[in-house]
Short mmCIF file of C-alpha atoms in Angstrom, two decimals:
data_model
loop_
_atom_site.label_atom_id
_atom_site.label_comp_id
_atom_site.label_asym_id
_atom_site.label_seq_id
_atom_site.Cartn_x
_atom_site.Cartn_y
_atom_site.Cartn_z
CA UNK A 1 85.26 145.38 137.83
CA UNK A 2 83.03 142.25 136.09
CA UNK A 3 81.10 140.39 138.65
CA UNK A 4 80.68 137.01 138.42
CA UNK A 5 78.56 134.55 136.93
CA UNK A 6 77.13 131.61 137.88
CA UNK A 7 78.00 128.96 135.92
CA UNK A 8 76.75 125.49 135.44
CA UNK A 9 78.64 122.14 134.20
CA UNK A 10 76.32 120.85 131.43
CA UNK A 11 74.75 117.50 133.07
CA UNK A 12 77.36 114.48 131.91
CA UNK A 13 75.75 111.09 130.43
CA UNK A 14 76.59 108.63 132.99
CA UNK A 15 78.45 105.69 131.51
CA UNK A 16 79.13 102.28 133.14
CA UNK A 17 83.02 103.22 134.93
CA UNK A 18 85.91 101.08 134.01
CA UNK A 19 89.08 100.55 136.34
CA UNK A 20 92.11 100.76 136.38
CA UNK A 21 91.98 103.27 133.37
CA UNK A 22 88.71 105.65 132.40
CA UNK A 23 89.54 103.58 128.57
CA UNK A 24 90.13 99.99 130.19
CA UNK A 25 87.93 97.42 131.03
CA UNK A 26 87.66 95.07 134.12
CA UNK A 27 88.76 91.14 133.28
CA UNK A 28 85.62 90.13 133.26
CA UNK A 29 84.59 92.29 130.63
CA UNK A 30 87.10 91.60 128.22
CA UNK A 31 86.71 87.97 128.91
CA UNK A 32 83.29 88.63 128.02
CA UNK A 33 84.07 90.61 124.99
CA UNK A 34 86.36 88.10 123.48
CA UNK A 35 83.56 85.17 123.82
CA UNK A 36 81.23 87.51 121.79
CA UNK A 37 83.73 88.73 119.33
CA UNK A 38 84.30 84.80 118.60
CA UNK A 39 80.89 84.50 118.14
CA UNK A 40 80.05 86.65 115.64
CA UNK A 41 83.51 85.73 113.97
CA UNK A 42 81.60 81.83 114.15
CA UNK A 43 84.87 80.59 115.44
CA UNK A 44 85.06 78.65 118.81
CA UNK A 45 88.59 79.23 119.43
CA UNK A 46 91.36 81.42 119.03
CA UNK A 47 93.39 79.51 116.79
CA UNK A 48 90.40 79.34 114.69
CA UNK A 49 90.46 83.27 114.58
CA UNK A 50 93.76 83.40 113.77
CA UNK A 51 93.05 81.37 110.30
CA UNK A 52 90.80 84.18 109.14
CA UNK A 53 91.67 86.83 106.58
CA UNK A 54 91.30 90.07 107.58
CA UNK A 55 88.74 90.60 105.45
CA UNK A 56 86.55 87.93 107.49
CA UNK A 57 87.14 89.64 110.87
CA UNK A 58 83.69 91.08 111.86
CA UNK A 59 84.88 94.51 112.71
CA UNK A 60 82.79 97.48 113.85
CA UNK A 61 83.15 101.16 114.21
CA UNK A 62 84.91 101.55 117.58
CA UNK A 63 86.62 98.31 117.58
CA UNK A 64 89.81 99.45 116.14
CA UNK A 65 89.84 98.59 113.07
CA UNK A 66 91.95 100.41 111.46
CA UNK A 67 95.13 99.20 113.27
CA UNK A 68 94.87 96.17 111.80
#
């Protein structure tokens, strides 16, 4: 018979929660997100956005990029 060992979890970082899904973020923060990504695009609108090349779109590692 092998007794048993204690065992701990490694400590977790703690990271800001999002609801309803671990990977989605409140309305608020998207909201907020979209103002910023507008703002480095230096576009006030959507429309605005839309008339950009892809090229112009002031993408970052994590944003997704690549499903453009």
């Amino acid at each position: 018979m092998v007794p048993f060992l204690k065992v701990e979890a490694p400590s977790v970082p703690t990271r800001e929660t999002t609801y309803p899904g671990e990977n989605m973020k409140t309305l608020q923060k998207a909201e907020e997100s979209g103002k910023d990504f507008l703002e480095e695009a230096n576009v006030s609108s959507i429309a605005e956005l839309r008339k950009l090349k892809v090229e112009e779109l002031p993408i970052k590692p994590g944003m997704g990029g690549a499903w453009y």
